[in-house]
Coordinates of C-alpha atoms in Angstrom, one line a residue:
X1157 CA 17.6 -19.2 -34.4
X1158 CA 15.5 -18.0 -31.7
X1159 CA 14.7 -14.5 -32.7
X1160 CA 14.8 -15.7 -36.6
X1161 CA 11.4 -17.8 -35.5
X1162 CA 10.1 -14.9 -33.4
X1163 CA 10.6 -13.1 -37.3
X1164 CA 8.4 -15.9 -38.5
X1165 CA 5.6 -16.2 -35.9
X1166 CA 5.1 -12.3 -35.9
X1167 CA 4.7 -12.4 -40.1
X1168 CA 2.5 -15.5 -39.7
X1169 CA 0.5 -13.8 -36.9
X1170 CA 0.3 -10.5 -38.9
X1171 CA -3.6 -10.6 -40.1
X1172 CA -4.8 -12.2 -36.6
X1173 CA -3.0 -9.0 -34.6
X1174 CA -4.6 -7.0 -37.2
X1175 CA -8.2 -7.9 -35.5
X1176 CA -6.9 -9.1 -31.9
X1177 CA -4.8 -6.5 -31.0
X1178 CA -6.9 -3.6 -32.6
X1179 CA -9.5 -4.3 -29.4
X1180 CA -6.3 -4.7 -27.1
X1181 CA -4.6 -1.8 -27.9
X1182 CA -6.2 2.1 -28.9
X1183 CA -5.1 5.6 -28.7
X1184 CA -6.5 5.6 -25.5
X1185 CA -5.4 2.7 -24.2
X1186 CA -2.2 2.6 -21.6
X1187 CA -0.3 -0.1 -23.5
X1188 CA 0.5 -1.9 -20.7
X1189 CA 1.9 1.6 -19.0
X1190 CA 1.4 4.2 -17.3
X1191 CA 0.8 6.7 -19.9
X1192 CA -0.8 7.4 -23.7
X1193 CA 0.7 6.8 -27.1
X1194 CA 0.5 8.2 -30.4
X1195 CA -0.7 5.8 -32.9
X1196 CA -1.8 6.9 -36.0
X1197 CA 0.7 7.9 -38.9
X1198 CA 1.1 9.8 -42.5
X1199 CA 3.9 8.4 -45.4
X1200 CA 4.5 10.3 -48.4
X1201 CA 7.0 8.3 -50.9
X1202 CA 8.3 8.2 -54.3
X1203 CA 11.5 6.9 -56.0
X1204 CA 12.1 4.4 -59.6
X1205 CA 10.0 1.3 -60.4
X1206 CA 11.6 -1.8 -62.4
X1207 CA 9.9 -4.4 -64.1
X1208 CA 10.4 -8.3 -64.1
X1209 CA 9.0 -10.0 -66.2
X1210 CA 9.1 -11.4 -70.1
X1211 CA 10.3 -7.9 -71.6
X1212 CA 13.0 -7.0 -69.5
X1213 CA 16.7 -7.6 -71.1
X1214 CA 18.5 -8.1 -68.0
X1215 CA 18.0 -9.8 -64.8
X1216 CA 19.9 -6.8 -62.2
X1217 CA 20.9 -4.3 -64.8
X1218 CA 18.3 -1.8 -66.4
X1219 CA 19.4 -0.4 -69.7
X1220 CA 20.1 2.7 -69.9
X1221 CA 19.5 4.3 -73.5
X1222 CA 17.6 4.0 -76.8
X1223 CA 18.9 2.8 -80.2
X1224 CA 17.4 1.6 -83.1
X1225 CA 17.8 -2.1 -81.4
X1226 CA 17.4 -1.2 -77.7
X1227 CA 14.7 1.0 -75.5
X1228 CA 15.5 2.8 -72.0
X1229 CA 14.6 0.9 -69.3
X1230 CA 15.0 3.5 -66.5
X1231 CA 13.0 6.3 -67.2
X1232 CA 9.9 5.2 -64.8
X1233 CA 9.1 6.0 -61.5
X1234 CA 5.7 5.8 -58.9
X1235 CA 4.7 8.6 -56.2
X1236 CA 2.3 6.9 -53.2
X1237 CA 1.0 7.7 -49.3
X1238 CA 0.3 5.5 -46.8
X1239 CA -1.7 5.5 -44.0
X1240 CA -0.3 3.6 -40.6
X1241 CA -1.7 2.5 -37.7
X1242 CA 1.0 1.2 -34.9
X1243 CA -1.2 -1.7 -33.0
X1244 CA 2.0 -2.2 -30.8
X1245 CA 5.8 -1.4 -30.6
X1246 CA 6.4 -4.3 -32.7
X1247 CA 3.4 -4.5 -35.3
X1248 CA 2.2 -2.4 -37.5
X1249 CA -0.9 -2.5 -40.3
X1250 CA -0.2 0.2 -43.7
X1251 CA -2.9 1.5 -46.3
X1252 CA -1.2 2.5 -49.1
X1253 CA -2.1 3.3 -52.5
X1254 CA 0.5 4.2 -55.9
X1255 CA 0.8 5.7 -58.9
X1256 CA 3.3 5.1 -61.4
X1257 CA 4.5 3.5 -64.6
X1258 CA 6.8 0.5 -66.4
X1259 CA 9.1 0.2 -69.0
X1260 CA 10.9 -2.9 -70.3
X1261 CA 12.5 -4.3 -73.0
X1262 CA 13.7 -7.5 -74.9
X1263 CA 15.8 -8.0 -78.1
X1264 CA 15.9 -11.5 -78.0
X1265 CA 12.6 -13.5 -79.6
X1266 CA 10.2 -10.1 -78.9
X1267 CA 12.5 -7.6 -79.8
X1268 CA 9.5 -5.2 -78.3
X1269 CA 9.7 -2.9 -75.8
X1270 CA 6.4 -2.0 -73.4
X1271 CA 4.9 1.2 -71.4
X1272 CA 2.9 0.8 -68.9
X1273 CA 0.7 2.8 -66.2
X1274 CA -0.5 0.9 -63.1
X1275 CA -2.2 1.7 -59.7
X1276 CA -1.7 -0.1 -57.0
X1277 CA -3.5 -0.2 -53.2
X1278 CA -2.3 -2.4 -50.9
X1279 CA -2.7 -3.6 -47.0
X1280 CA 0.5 -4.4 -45.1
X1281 CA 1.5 -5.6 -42.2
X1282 CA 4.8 -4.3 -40.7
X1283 CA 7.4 -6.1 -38.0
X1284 CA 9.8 -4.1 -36.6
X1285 CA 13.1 -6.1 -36.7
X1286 CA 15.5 -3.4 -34.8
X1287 CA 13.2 -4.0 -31.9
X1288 CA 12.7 -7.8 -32.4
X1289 CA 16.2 -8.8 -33.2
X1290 CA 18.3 -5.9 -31.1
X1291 CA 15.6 -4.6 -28.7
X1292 CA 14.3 -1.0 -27.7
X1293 CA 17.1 0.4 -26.3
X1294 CA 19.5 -0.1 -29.4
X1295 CA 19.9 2.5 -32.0
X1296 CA 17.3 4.7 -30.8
X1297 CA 16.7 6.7 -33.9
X1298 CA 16.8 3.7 -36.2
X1299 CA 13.7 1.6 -37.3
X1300 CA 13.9 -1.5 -39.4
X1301 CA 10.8 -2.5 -40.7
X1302 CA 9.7 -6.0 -42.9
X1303 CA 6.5 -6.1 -44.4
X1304 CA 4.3 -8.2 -46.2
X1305 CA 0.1 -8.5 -47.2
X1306 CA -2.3 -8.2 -50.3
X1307 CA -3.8 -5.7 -52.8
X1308 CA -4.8 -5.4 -56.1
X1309 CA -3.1 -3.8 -59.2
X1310 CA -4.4 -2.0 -61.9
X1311 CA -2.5 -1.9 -65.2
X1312 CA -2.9 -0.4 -68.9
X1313 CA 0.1 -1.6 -71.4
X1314 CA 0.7 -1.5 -75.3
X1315 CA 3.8 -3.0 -76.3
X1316 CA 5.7 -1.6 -79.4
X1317 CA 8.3 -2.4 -82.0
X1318 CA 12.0 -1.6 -81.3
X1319 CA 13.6 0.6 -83.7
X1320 CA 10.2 1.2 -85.4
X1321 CA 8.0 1.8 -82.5
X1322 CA 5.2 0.4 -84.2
X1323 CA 2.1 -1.3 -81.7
X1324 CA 2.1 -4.5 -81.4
X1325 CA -0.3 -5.5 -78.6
X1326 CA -2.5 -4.1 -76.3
X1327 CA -4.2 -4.6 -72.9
X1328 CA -8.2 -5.2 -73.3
X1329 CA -7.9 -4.0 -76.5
X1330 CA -10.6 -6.1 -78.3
X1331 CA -14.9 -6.5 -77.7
X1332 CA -15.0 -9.8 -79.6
X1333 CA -16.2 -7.8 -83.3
X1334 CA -12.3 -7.4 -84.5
X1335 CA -12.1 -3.7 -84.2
X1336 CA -8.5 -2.5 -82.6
X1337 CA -9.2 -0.1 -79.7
X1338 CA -6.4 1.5 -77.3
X1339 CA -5.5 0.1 -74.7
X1340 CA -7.5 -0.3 -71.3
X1341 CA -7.2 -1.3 -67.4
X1342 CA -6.9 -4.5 -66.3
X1343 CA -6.6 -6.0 -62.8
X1344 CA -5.6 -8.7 -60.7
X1345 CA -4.3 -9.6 -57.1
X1346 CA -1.0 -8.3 -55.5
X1347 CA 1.4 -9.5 -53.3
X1348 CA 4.0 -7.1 -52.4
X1349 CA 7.4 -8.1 -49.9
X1350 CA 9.4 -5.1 -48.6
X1351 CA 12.0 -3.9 -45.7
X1352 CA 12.3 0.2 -44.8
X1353 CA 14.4 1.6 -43.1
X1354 CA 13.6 4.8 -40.8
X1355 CA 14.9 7.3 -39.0
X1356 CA 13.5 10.0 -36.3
X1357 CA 14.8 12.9 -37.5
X1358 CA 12.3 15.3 -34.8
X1359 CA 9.0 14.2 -32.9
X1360 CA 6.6 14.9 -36.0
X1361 CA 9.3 13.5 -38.8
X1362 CA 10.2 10.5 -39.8
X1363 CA 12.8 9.9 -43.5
X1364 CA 13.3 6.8 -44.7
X1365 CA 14.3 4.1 -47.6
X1366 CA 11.3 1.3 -48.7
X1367 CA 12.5 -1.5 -51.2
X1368 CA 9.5 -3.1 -52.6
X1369 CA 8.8 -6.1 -55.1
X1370 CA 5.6 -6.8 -55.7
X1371 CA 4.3 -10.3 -57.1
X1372 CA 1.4 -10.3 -59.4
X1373 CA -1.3 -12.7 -60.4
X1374 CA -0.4 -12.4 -64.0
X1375 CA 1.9 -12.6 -67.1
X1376 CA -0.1 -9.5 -68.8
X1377 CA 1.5 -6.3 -67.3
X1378 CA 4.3 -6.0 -70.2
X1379 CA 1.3 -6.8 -72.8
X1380 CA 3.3 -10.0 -73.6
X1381 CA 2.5 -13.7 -72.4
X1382 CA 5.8 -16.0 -72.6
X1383 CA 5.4 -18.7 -75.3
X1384 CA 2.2 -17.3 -77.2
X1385 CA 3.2 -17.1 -80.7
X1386 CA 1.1 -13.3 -80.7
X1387 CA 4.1 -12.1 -78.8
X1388 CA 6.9 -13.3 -80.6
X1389 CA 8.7 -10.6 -83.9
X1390 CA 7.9 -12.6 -87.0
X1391 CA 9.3 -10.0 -89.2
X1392 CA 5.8 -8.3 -90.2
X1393 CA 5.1 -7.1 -87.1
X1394 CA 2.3 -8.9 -85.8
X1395 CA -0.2 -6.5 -84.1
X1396 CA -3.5 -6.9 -82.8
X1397 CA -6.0 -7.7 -80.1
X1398 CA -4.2 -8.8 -76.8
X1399 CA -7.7 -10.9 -76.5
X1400 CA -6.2 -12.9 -78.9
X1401 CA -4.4 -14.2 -76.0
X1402 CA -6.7 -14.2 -72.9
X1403 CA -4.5 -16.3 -71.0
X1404 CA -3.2 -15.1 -67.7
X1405 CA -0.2 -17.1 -67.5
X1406 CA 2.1 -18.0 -70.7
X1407 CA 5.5 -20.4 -70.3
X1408 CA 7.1 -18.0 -68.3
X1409 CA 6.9 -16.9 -65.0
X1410 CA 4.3 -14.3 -63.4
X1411 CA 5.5 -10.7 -63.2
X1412 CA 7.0 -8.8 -61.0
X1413 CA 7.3 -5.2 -60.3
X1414 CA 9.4 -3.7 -57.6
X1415 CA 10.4 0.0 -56.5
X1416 CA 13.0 1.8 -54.4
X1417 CA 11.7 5.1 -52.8
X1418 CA 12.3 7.5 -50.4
X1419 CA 9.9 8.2 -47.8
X1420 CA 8.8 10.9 -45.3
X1421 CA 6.4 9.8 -42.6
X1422 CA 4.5 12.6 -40.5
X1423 CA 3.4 11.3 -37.1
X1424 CA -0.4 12.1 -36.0
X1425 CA -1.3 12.8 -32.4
X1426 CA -1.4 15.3 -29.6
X1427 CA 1.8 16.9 -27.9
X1428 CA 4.3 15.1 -29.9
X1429 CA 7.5 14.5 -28.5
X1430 CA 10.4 11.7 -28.9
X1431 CA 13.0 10.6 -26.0
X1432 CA 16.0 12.5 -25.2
X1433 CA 19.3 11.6 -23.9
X1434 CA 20.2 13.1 -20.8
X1435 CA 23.5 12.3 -19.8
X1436 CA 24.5 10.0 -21.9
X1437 CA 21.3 7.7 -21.5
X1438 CA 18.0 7.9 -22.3
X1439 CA 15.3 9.2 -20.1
X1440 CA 11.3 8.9 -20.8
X1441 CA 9.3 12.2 -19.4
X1442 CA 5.6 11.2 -19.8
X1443 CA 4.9 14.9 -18.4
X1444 CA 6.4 17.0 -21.4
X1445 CA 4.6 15.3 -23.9
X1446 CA 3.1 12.3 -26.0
X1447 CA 5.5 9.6 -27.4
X1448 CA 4.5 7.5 -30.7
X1449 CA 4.3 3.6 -30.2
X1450 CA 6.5 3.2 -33.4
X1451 CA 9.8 4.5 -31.6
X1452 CA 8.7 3.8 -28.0
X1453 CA 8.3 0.1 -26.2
X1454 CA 5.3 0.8 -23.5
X1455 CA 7.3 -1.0 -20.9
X1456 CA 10.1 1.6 -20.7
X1457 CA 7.6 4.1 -19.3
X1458 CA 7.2 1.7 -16.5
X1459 CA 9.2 2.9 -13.7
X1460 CA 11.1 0.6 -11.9
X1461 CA 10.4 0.5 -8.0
X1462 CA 12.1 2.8 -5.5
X1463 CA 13.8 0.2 -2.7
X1464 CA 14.7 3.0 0.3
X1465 CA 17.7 1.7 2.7
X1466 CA 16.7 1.8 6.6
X1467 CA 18.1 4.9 6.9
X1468 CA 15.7 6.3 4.3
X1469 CA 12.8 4.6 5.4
X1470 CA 13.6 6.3 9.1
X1471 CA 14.0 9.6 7.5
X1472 CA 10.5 9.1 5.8
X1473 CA 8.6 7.9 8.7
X1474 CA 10.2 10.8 10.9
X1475 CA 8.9 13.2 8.2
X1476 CA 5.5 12.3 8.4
X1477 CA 5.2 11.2 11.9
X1478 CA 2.1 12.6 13.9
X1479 CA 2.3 15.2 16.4
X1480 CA 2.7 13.4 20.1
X1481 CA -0.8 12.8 21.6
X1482 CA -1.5 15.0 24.6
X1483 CA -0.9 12.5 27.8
X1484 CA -4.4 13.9 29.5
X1485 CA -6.7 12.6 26.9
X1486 CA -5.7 9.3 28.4
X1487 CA -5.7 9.7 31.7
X1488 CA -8.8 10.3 34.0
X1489 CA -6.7 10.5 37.4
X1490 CA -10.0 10.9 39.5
X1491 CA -12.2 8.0 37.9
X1492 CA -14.9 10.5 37.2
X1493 CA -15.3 9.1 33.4
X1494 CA -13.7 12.8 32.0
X1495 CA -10.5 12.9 30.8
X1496 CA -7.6 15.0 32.4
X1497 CA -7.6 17.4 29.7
X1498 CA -11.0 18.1 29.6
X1499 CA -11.7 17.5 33.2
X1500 CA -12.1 21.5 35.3
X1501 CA -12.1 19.7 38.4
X1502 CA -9.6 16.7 38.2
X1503 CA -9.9 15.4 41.9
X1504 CA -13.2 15.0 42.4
X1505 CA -14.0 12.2 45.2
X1506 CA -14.7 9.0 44.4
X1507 CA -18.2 7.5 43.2
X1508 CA -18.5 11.2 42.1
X1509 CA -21.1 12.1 39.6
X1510 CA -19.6 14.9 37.5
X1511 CA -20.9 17.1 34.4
X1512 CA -19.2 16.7 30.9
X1513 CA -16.8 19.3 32.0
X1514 CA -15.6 17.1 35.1
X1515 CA -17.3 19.0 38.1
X1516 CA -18.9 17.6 40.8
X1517 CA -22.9 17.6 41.1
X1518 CA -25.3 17.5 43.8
X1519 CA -27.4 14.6 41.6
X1520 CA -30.2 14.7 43.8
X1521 CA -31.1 18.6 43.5
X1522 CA -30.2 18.1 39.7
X1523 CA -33.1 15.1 38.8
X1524 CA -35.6 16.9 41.6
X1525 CA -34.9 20.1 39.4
X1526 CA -35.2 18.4 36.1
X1527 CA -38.4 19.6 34.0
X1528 CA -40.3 17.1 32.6
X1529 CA -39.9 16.2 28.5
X1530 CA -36.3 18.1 28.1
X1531 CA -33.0 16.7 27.5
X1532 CA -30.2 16.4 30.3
X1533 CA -27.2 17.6 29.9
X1534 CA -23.8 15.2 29.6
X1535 CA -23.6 13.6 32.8
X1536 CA -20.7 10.9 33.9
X1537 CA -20.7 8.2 36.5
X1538 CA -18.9 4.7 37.5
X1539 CA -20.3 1.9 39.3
X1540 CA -17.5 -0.5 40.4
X1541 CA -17.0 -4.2 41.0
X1542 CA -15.7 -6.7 43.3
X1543 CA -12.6 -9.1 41.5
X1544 CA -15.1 -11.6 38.8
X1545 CA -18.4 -10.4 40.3
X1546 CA -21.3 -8.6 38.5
X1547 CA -23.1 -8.2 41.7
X1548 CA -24.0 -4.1 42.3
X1549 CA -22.7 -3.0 45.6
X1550 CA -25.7 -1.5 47.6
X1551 CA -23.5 1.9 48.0
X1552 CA -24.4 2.4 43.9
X1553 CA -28.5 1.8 44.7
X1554 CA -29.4 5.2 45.5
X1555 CA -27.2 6.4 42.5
X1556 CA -28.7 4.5 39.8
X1557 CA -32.3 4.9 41.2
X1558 CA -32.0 8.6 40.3
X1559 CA -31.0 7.5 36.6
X1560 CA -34.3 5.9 36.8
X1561 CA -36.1 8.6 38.3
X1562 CA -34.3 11.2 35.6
X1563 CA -34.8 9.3 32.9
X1564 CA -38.6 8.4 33.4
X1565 CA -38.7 12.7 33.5
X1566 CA -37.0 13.5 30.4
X1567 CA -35.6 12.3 27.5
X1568 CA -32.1 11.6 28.7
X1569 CA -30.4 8.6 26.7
X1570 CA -28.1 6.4 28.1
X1571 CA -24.8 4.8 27.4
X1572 CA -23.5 2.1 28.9
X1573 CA -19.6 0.5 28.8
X1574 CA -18.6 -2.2 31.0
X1575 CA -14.9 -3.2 31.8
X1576 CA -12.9 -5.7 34.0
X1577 CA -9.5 -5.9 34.5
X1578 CA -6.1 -7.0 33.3
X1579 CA -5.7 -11.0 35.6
X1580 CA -8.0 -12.7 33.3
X1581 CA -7.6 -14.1 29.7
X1582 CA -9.4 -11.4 26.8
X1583 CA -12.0 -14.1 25.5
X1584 CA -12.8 -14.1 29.6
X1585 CA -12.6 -10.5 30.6
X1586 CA -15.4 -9.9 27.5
X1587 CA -17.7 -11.9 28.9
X1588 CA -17.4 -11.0 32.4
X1589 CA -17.6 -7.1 31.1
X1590 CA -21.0 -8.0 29.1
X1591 CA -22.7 -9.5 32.3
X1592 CA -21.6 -6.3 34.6
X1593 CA -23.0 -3.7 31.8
X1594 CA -26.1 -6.4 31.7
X1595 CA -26.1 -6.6 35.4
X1596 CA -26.8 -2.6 35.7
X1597 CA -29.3 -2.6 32.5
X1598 CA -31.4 -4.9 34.3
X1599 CA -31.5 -2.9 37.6
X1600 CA -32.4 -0.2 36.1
X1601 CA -35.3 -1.8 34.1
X1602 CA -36.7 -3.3 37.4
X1603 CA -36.4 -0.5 39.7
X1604 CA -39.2 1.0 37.0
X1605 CA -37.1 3.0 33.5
X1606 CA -40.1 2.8 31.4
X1607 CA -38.3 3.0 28.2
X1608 CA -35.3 0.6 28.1
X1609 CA -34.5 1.2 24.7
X1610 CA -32.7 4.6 25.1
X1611 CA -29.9 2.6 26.8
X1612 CA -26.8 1.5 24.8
X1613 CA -24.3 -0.9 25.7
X1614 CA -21.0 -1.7 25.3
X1615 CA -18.5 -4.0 26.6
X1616 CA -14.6 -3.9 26.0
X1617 CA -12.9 -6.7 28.6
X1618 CA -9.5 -5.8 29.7
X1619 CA -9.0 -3.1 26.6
X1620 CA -9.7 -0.1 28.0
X1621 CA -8.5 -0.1 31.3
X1622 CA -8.0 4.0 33.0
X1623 CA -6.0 2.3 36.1
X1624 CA -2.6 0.2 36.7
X1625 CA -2.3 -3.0 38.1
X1626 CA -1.8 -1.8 42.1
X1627 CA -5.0 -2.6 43.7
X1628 CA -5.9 0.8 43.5
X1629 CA -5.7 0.7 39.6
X1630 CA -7.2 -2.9 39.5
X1631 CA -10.2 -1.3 41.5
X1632 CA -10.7 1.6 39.0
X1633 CA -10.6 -0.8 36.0
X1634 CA -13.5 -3.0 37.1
X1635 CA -16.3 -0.6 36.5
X1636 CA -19.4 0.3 34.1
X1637 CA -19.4 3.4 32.9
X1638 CA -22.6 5.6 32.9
X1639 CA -22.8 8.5 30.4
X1640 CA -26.3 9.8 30.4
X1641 CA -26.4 12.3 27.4
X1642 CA -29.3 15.0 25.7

């Protein structure tokens, strides 16, 4: 009962999804996937029409030859082409247009027979039951389609004597002044109910059966309205103006039309393909090709996620792990502010004041030497703390009164990063790292820098520390670094 009301909702639904899902889903839309569809199609079809209606003998059994009391009912047929356009995997709208003609026949109370031409152009809306009822990935091949919507048929009938084959009545045969005219095209609406079957014979070709009846708005297509008296044999042969009668609807019911065809659709789009089975199942290659959304649900392009067991995941993080970082870029064994690697001269004394290279320099000759106006070159230094003091030691006066002295000469900038160490909590060791890098900015600005804003500073607590937790190593971390640069 479940899927037989999902039947229901997706007919009911059909003219809404007509509008709705047109903005939802487009040639280039993803459908929900990962990939493109093929939307648009091409139907050729053609096969036998029967009539039902008031001249027609028998209700399931045409027949089948001509006699002076009887007329062949099965010599008509329709050709048509249809235009689709697959708004999902399920629904489906159809533009189709026929052309064929009718043929009936009743002995009883007409004893007439009728011919008739029609056109008909209708817009459908498919369901595709296979996928509705069975799902996707039953009877790949296989589409079962029920359809249903509204058009407009066009019809010209005369109805004739049997035996004699004389006329008897016409279609819009009559102006009003009398005169008999042939026959001429009428109209009215359409309802037509169907079910096709399909079946993907390659990735541009579809074949299929299409059973189709087709209610009409009107009693008129056989040129014979049950229960007016115009229609009825009264020995004479009354003929004339189907005018006479301008009623659309007599005693009997409305007619009826219905056809059985065969039908080859061609599928539009760019590098068509359909699925294939690969060992026994069927795999989806969105790289070889385009797949049409009538044979293929977007959600089996999705690819299901990859889970990796430990081992896997160890393989995959081996594979792409880094190359090991060179120990000496972070170690500076001598305190100079250079790392190992870089540093030419790695044990240079302490309270050193080294190039960028790491080498010891006489500071003094350097600033006395120092033209006025040019950049200085990379130049490192520390100035070390006592344990949660920001006081400067007076051994660091005479250093830092040469940054002064430099700086005020040439247009040396200066960066400064303070640091404490590890026996303090973070939020503390921040704070006490800010007032050490603040305590040597302010030196400098009273012992005379006359430009205080080419000084940087920084201050990183406990993160950076370049020494253990030995005294030694506790010593080395509680510093400001000095990095005077061009």
């Amino acid at each position: 009962m479940k899927k037989v009301s999902l039947f229901v909702k997706a007919m009911g639904l059909g003219l809404l999804a007509a509008t709705g899902a047109s903005a939802q889903y487009n040639p280039k839309a993803s459908y929900e996937g990962p990939a493109k569809l093929n939307t648009w199609s091409v139907s050729l079809m053609g096969g036998p029409t029967q009539f039902f209606g008031d001249l027609r003998e028998y209700d399931f059994y045409p027949v089948g030859k001509t006699s002076s009391d009887s007329y062949n009912e099965r010599n008509s047929g329709f050709f048509g082409v249809a235009v689709g356009k697959q708004l999902s995997h399920l629904f489906g709208l159809q533009l189709d247009a026929q052309f064929g003609n009718l043929v009936g026949m009743k002995r009883r109370q007409y004893f007439s027979y009728f011919r008739s031409n029609f056109i008909q152009t209708d817009l459908t809306g498919s369901v595709n039951l296979k996928s509705l009822l069975f799902g996707p990935n039953k009877m790949k091949r296989w589409k079962i389609d029920a359809y249903t919507g509204i058009g407009v048929v066009f019809f010209k009938s005369t109805a004739y004597e049997i035996g004699t084959g004389r006329v008897r009545r016409w279609t819009k045969t009559n102006n009003g002044d009398g005169i008999l005219r042939e026959a001429k095209y009428e109209k009215d609406w359409a309802i037509p109910l169907g079910a096709a079957i399909h079946y993907e014979v390659s990735p541009r070709f579809d074949v299929g059966l299409d059973f189709r009846i087709t209610h009409v708005n009107t009693d008129r297509i056989d040129a014979t309205v049950g229960g007016n008296s115009s229609s009825y044999f009264d020995g004479y042969g009354t003929r004339g103006a189907f005018d006479r009668a301008p009623e659309r609807r007599g005693e009997s019911n409305l007619d009826k039309l219905g056809y059985g065809a065969v039908m080859v659709t061609y599928k539009l789009g760019k590098n068509a393909i359909r699925v294939q089975k690969v060992n026994g199942k069927y795999e989806y290659d969105t790289t070889k090709g385009t797949y049409h959304l009538r044979w293929t649900d977007p959600k089996l392009l999705i690819k299901p996620p990859v889970i990796l067991t430990l081992e896997q995941i160890d393989s995959v993080a081996k594979a792409n792990r880094p190359k090991d970082i060179d120990p000496r870029l972070l170690t500076d064994s001598d305190n100079d502010g250079v790392s190992d690697y870089f540093d030419r001269q790695p044990n240079t004394p302490a309270g050193s004041i080294v190039s960028g290279a790491g080498e010891a320099i006489d500071f003094e000759k350097y600033v006395s030497a120092a033209l006025p106006g040019v950049a200085c070159a990379e130049i490192f230094a520390n100035v070390t703390f006592d344990t949660d003091k920001n006081i400067i030691k007076p051994q660091f006066f005479d250093m830092l009164n040469k940054v002064v002295e430099l700086m005020n000469k040439t247009q040396c900038r200066l960066q400064l990063s303070g640091h404490a160490d590890r026996r303090a909590s973070d939020r503390y060791n921040i704070a006490l790292s800010r007032r050490r890098v603040e305590a040597v900015k302010n030196y400098l600005v009273k012992q005379g820098l006359n430009d205080p804003n080419r000084i940087v500073i920084d201050y990183f607590g406990s993160f950076k520390p370049i020494g253990d937790n030995s005294r030694n190593g506790l010593t080395k971390n509680r510093r400001v670094e000095l990095r005077l640069v061009p």
